[in-house]
mmCIF file of C-alpha atoms and ligand atoms in Angstrom:
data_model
loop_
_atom_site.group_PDB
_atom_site.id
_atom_site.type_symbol
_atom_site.label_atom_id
_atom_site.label_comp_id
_atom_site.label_asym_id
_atom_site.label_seq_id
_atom_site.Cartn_x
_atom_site.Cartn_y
_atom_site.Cartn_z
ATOM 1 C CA UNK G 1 -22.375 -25.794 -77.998
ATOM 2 C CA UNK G 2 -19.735 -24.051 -80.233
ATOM 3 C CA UNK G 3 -19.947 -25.991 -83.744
ATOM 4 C CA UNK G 4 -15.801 -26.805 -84.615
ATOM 5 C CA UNK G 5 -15.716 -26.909 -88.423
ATOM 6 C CA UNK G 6 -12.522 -29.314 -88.624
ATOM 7 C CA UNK G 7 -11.314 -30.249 -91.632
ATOM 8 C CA UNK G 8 -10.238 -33.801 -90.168
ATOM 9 C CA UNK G 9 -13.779 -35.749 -91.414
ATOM 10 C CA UNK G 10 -13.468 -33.596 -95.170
ATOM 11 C CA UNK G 11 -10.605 -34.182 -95.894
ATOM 12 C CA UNK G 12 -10.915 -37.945 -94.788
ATOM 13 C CA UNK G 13 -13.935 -37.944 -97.242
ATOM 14 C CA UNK G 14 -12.746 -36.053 -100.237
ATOM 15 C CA UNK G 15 -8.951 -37.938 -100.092
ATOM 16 C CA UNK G 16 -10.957 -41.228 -100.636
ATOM 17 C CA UNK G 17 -12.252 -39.593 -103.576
ATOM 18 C CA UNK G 18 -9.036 -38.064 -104.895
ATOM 19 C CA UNK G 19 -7.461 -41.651 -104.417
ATOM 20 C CA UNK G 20 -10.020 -43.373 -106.409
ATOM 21 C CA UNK G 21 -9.890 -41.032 -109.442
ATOM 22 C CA UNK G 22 -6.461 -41.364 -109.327
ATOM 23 C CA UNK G 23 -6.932 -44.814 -109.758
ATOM 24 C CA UNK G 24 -8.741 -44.367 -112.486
ATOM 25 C CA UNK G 25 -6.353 -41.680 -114.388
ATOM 26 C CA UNK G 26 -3.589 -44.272 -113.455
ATOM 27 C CA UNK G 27 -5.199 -47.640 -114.896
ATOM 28 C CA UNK G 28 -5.353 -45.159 -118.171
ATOM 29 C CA UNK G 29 -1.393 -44.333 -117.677
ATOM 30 C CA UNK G 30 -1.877 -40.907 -116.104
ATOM 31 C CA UNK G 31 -0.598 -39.822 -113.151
ATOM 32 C CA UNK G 32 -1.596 -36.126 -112.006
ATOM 33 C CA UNK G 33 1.879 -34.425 -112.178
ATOM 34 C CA UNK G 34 2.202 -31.018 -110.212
ATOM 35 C CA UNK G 35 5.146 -28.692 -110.147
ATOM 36 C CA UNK G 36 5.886 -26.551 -107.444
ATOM 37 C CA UNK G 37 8.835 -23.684 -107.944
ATOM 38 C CA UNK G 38 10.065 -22.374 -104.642
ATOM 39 C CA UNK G 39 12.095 -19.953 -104.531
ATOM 40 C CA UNK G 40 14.632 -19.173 -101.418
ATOM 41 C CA UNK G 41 14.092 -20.455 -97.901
ATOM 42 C CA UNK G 42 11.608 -18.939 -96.692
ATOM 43 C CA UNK G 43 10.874 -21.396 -93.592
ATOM 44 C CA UNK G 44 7.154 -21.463 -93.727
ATOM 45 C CA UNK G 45 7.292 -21.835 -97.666
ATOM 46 C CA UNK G 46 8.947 -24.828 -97.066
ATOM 47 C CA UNK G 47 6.506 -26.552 -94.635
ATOM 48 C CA UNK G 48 3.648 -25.609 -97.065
ATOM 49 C CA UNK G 49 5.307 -26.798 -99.812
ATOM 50 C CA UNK G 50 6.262 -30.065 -98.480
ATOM 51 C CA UNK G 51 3.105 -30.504 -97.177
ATOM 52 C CA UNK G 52 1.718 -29.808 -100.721
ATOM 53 C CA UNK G 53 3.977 -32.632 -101.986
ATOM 54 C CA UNK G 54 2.640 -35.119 -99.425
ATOM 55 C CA UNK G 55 -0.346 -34.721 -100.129
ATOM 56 C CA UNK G 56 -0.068 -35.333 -103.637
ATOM 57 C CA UNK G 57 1.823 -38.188 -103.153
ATOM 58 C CA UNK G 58 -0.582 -39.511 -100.736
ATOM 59 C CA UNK G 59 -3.187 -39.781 -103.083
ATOM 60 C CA UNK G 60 -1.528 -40.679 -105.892
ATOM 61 C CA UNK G 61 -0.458 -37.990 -108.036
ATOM 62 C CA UNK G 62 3.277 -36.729 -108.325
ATOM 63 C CA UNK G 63 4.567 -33.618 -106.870
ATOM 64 C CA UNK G 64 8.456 -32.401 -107.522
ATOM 65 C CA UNK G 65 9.187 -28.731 -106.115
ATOM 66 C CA UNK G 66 11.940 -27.134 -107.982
ATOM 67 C CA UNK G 67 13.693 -25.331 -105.448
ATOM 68 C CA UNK G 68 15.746 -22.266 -107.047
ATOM 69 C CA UNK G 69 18.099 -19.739 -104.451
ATOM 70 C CA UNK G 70 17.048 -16.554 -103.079
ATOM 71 C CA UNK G 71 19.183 -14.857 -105.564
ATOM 72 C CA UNK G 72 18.654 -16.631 -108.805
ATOM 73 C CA UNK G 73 18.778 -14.686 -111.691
ATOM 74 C CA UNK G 74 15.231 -13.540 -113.459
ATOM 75 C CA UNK G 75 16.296 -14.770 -116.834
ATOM 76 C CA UNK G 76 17.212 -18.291 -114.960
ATOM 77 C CA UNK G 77 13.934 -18.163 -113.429
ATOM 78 C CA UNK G 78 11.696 -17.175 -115.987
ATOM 79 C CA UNK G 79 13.348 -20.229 -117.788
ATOM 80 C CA UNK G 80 12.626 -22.523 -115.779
ATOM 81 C CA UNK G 81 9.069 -21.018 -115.770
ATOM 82 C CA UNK G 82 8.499 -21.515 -119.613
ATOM 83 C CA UNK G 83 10.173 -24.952 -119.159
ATOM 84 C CA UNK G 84 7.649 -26.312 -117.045
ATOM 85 C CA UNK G 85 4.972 -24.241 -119.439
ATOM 86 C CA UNK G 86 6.160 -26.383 -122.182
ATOM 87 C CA UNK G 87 6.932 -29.857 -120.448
ATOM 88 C CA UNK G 88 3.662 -31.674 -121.881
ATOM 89 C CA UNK G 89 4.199 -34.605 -118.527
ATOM 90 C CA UNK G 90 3.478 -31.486 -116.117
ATOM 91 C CA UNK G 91 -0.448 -30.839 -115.440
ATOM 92 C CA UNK G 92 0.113 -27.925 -113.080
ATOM 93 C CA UNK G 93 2.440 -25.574 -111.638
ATOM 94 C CA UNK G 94 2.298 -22.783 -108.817
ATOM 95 C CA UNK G 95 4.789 -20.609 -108.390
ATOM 96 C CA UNK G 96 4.837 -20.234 -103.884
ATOM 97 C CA UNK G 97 4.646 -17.141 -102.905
ATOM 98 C CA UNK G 98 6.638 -15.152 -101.739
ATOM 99 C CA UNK G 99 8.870 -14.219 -104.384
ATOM 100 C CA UNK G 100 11.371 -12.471 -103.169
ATOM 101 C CA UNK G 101 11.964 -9.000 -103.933
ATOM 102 C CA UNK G 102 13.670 -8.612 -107.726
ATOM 103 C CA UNK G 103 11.380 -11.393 -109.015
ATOM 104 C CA UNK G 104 8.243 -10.127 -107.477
ATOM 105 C CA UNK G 105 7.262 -7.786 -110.238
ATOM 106 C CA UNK G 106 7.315 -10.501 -113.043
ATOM 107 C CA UNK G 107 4.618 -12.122 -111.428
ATOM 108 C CA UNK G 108 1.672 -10.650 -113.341
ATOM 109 C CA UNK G 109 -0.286 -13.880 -113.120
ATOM 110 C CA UNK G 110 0.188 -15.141 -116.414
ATOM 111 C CA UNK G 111 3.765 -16.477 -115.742
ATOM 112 C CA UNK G 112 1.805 -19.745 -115.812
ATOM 113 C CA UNK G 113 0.060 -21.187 -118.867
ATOM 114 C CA UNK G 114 -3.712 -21.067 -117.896
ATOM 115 C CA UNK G 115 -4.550 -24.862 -118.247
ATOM 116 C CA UNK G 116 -1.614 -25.567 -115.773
ATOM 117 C CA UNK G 117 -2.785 -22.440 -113.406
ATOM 118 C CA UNK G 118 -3.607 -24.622 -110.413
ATOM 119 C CA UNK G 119 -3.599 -21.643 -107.895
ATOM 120 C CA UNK G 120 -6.378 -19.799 -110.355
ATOM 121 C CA UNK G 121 -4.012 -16.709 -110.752
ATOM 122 C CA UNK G 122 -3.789 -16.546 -114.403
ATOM 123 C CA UNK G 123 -6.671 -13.211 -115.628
ATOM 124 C CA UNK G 124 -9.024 -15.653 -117.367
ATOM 125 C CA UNK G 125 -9.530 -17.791 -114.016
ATOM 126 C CA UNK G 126 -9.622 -14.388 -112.015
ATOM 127 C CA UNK G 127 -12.068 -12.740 -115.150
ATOM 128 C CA UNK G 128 -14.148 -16.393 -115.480
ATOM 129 C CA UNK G 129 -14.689 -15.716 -111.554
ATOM 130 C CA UNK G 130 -15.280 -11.909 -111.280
ATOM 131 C CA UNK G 131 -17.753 -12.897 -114.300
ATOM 132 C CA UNK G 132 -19.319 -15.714 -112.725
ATOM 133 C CA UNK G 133 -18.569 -17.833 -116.067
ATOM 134 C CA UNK G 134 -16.710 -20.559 -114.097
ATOM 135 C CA UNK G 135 -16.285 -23.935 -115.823
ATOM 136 C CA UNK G 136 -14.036 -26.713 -116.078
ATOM 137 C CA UNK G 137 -11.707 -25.470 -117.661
ATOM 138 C CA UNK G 138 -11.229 -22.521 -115.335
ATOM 139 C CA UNK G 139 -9.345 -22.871 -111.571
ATOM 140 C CA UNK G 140 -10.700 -21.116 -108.631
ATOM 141 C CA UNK G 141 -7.744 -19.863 -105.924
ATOM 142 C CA UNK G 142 -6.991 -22.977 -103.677
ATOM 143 C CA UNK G 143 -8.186 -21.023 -99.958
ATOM 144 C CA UNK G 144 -10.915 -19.390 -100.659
ATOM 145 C CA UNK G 145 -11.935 -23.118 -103.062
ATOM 146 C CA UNK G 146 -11.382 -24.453 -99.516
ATOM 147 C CA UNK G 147 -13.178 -21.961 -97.352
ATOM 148 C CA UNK G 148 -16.419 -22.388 -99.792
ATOM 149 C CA UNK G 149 -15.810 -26.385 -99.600
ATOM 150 C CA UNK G 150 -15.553 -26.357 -95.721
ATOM 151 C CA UNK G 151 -19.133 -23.814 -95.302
ATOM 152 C CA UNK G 152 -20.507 -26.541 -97.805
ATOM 153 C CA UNK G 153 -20.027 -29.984 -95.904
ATOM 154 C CA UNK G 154 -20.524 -27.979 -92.829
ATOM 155 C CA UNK G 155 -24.294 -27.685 -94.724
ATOM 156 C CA UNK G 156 -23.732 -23.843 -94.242
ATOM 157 C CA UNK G 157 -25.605 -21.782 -96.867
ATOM 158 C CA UNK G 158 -23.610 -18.231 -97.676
ATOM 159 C CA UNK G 159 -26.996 -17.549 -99.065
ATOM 160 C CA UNK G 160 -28.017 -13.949 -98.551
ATOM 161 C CA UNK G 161 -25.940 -13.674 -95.522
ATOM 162 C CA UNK G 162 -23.628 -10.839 -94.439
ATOM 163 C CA UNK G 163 -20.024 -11.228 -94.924
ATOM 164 C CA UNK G 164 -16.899 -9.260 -93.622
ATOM 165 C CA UNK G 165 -13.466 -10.820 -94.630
ATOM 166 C CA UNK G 166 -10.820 -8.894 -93.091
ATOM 167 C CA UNK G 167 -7.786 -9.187 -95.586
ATOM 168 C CA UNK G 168 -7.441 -8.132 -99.175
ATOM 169 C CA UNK G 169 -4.950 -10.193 -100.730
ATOM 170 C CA UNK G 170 -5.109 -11.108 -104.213
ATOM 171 C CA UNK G 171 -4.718 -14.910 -102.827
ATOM 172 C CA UNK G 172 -7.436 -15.166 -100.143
ATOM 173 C CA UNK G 173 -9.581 -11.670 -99.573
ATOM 174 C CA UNK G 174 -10.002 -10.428 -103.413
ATOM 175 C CA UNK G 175 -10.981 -14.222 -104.743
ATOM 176 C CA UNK G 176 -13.036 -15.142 -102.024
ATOM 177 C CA UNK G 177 -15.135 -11.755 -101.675
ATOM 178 C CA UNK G 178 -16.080 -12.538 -105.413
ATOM 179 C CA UNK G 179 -16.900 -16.192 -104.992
ATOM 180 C CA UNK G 180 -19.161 -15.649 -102.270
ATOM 181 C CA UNK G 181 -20.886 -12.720 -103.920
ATOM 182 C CA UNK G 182 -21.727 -15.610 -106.950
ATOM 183 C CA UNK G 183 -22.920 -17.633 -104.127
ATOM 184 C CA UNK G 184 -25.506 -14.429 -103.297
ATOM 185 C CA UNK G 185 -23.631 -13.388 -99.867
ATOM 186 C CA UNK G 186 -23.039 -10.050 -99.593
ATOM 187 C CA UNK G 187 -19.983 -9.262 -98.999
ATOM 188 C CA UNK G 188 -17.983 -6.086 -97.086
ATOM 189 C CA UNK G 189 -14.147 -7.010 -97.785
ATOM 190 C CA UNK G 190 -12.248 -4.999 -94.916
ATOM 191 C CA UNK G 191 -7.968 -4.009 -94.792
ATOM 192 C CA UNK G 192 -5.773 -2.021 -92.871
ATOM 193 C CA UNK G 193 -7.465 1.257 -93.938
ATOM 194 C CA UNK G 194 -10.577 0.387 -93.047
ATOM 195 C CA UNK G 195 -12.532 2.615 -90.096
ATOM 196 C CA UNK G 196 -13.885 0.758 -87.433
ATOM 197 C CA UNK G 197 -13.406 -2.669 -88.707
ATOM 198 C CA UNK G 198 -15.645 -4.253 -85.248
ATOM 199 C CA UNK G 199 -19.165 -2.289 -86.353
ATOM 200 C CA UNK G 200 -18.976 -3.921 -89.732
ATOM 201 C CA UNK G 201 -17.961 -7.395 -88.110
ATOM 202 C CA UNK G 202 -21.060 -6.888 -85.598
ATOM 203 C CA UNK G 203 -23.378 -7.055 -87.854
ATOM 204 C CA UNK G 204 -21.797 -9.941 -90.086
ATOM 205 C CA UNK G 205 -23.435 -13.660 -90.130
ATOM 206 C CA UNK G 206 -19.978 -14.717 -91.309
ATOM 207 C CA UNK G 207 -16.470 -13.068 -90.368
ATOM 208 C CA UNK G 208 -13.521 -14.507 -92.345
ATOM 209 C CA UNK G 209 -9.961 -13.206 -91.349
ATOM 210 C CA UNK G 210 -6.990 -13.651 -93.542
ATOM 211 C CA UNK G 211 -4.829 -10.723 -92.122
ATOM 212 C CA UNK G 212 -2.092 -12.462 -90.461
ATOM 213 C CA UNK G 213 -2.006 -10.989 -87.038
ATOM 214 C CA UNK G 214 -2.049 -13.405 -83.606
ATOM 215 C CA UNK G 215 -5.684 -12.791 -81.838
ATOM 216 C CA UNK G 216 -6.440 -9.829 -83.477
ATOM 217 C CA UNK G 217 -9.930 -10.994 -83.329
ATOM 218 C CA UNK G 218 -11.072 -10.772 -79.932
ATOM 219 C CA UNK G 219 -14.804 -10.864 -78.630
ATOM 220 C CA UNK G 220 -14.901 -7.189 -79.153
ATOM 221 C CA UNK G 221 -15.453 -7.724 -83.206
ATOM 222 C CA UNK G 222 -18.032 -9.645 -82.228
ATOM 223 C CA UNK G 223 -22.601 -9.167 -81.826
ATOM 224 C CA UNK G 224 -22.737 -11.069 -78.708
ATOM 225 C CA UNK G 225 -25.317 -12.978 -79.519
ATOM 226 C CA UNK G 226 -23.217 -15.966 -80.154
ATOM 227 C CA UNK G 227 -25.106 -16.166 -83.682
ATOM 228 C CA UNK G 228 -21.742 -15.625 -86.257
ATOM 229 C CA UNK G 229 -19.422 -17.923 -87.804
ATOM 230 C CA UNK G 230 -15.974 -17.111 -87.991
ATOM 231 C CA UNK G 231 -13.454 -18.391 -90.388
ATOM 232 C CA UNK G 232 -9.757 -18.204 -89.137
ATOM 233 C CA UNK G 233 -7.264 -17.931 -92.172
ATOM 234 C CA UNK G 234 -4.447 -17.046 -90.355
ATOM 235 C CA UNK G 235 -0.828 -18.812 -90.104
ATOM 236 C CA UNK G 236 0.698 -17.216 -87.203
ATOM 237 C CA UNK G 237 3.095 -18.161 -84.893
ATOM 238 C CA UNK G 238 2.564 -17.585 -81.237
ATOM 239 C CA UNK G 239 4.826 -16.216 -78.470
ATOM 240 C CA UNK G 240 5.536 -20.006 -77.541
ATOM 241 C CA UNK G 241 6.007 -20.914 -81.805
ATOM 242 C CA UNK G 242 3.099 -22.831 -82.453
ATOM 243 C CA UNK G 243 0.889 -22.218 -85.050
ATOM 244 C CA UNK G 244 -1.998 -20.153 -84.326
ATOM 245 C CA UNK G 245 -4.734 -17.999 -86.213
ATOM 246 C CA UNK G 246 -6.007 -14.382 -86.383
ATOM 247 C CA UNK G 247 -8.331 -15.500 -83.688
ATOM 248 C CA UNK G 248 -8.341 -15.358 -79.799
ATOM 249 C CA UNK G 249 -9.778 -18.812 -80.314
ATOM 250 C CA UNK G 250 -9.993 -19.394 -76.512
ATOM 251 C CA UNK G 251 -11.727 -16.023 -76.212
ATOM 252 C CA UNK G 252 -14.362 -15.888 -78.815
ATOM 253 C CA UNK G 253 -14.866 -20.279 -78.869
ATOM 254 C CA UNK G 254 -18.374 -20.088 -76.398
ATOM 255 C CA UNK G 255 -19.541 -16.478 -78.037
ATOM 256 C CA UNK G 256 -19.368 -17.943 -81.541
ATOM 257 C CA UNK G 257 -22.171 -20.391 -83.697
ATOM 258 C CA UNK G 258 -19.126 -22.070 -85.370
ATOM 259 C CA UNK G 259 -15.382 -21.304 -85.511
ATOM 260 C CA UNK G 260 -12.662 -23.001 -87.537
ATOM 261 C CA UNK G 261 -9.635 -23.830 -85.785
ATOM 262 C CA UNK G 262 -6.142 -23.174 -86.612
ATOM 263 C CA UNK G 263 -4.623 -25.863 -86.858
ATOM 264 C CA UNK G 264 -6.923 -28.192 -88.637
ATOM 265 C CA UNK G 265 -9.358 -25.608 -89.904
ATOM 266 C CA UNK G 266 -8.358 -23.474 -93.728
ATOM 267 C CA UNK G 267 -4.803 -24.901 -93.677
ATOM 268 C CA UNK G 268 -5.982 -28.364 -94.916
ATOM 269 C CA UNK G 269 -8.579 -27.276 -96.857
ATOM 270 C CA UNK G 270 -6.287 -25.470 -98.891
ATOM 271 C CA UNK G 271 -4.277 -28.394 -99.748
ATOM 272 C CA UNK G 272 -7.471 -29.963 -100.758
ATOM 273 C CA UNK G 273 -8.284 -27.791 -103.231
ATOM 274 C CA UNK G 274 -4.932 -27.474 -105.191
ATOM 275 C CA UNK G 275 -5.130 -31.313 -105.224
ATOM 276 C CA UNK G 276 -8.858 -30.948 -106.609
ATOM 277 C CA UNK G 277 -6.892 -28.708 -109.229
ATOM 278 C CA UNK G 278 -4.529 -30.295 -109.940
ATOM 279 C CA UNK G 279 -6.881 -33.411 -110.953
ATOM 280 C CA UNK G 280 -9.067 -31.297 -112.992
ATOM 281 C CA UNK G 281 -6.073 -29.851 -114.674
ATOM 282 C CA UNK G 282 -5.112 -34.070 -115.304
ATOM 283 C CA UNK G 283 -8.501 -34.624 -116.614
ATOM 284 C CA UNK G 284 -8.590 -31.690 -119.063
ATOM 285 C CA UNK G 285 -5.286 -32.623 -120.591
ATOM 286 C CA UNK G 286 -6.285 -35.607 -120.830
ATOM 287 C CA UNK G 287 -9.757 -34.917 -122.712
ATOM 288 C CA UNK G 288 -7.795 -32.307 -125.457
HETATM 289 N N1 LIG T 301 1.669 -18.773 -100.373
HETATM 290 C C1 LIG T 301 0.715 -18.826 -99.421
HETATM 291 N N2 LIG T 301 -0.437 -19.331 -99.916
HETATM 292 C C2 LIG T 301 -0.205 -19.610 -101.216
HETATM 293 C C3 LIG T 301 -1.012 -20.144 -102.257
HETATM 294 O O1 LIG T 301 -2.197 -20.473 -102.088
HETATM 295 N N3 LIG T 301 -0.403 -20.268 -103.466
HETATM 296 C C4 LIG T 301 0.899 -19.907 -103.682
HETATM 297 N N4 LIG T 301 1.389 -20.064 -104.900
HETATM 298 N N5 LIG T 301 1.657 -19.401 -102.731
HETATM 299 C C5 LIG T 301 1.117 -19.259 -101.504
#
C-alpha cells in the first residue's frame, strides 16, 4: 500500500502547539504580529495570502496584508517597506511574490530587516543555511521548512539518500537542495536545461518537484520498483480548474513508496512553517 503523507494529522498536531505558545506570548501581552505586502491581484496570491492570514488568526497571532496596486510607485512601495521595517508592533513581514515587473528588481532579499525575514530570504538566513550555522535567530524558507517537517513526522530519514528536486527557484529548489545536503542527502537539483531529467529521477530514493507543470511527472521518471518517495510541490490548475500538482498522481499513486498529495500535501505545510516563523521571530523580539 501507497503511504499518503497528508498534512491533515501535522498540522492538527503542530496547530495545538502553535495555539498554546500563543497562549503563553499572550498571557505576557504579546501577540505574534505578521505583515504581509501584496502587491496587485494576482488571483492565486490572493488565496495564499488569505489563507496565510487565517491561519494566523486561527492560532492566535495577527496577520494584516497590506494590499498595494499593480502599479504603485517604487518609492511608495519601498516606503511602505521601511515602514513596516521600523514599526517595533510588527514581528515579521514577507513581501508575496510575485512582484510585478518594475518592482521585481528591488527585491534583493534584504528589503526586509533580517529579524522580521519570516520567508528566510534575507543573505544571512540564505548564508547561515548554505553554511550550515542555523540558529534561532536565523529563518529557514517556509516550503522547503515544510517539506523537511512533513519527511520528519512521516519518520522518513533523508539520511544518505539520493535526491532529485526538479525546480530551481530561489524559494523552493535552491533552499531546499541545501537543507537536505545538511541533513547528509545527496542531492542532484534538476531545471529546464537539464538532459534527461527521468535517468537522474530513476535512480533517486526521493523525487521532489517544484516546477509548476500539470502531470509532468508520469511513471516514466520513475525505477519501477515502487521503492521512491515523491514530493509534489506544485500549484497547478487542471483543465477542469482544480488544484492539482506536478504529478500524474493517479498514474504514479500504486508505483510509488509514498507520495504527497496536492491538495493537502506541501501547500499546508508551508503555512505551517511561516507560522513557526513567525513565532520564533515573536519570541526573539521578545528576548532582546
Ligand atoms: N509566493 C509563492 N510562495 C511564496 C513564499 O513562500 N513566500 C512569498 N513571499 N511569496 C510566495
Amino acid at each position: 500500500m501507497t503511504l499518503i503523507l497528508s498534512s491533515a494529522p501535522i498540522k492538527k498536531k503542530i496547530s495545538k502547539e502553535l495555539k498554546a505558545e500563543c497562549k503563553v506570548l499572550a498571557s505576557k501581552g504579546i501577540i505574534p504580529y505578521l505583515k504581509v505586502i501584496l502587491v496587485g491581484s494576482n488571483p492565486a496570491s490572493i488565496i495564499y495570502t488569505n489563507n496565510k492570514k487565517i491561519y494566523c488568526e486561527k492560532i492566535g497571532a495577527r496577520c494584516d496584508i497590506v494590499r498595494l496596486d499593480e502599479n504603485v510607485d517604487s518609492s511608495v512601495f519601498l516606503t511602505t517597506v521601511k515602514q513596516i521595517n521600523e514599526d517595533l508592533a510588527v514581528d515579521g513581514c514577507i513581501i508575496q511574490l510575485p512582484l510585478p515587473k518594475h518592482l521585481a528588481h528591488l527585491n534583493d532579499g534584504k528589503l526586509i530587516n533580517q529579524s522580521k525575514d519570516v520567508d528566510g530570504f534575507h543573505p544571512e538566513n540564505i548564508y547561515a543555511l548554505l553554511s550550515n550555522q542555523l540558529s534561532d535567530k536565523h529563518f529557514i524558507s517556509c516550503t522547503p521548512k515544510g517539506i523537511v517537517t512533513l519527511l520528519q513526522e512521516y519518520q522518513i530519514s533523508v539520511y544518505k539518500k539520493r535526491v532529485a528536486i526538479i525546480g530551481r527557484s530561489m524559494i523552493v529548489g535552491k533552499p531546499l537542495a541545501f537543507l537536505l545536503t545538511n541533513l547528509n542527502a545527496t542531492v542532484t537539483l534538476c531545471h529546464s536545461q537539464t538532459p534527461n531529467i527521468s535517468d537522474i529521477t530513476k535512480n533517486c530514493d526521493i523525487i521532489v518537484s517544484a516546477v509548476g507543470v500539470a502531470n509532468l511527472i508520469d511513471k516514466t521518471f520513475l525505477s519501477g520498483e515502487k521503492n521512491q518517495i515523491i514530493i509534489d510541490v506544485g500549484m497547478n490548475t487542471d483543465t477542469y480548474g482544480q488544484l492539482c500538482g506536478d504529478v500524474d498522481f493517479e498514474e504514479v499513486q500504486n508505483q510509488v513508496l509514498a507520495i504527497s498529495p496536492v491538495p493537502g500535501g506541501v501547500g499546508p505545510m508551508t503555512i505551517i512553517s511561516l507560522a513557526q516563523n513567525l513565532l520564533q521571530a515573536s519570541k526573539n523580539r521578545v528576548s532582546l
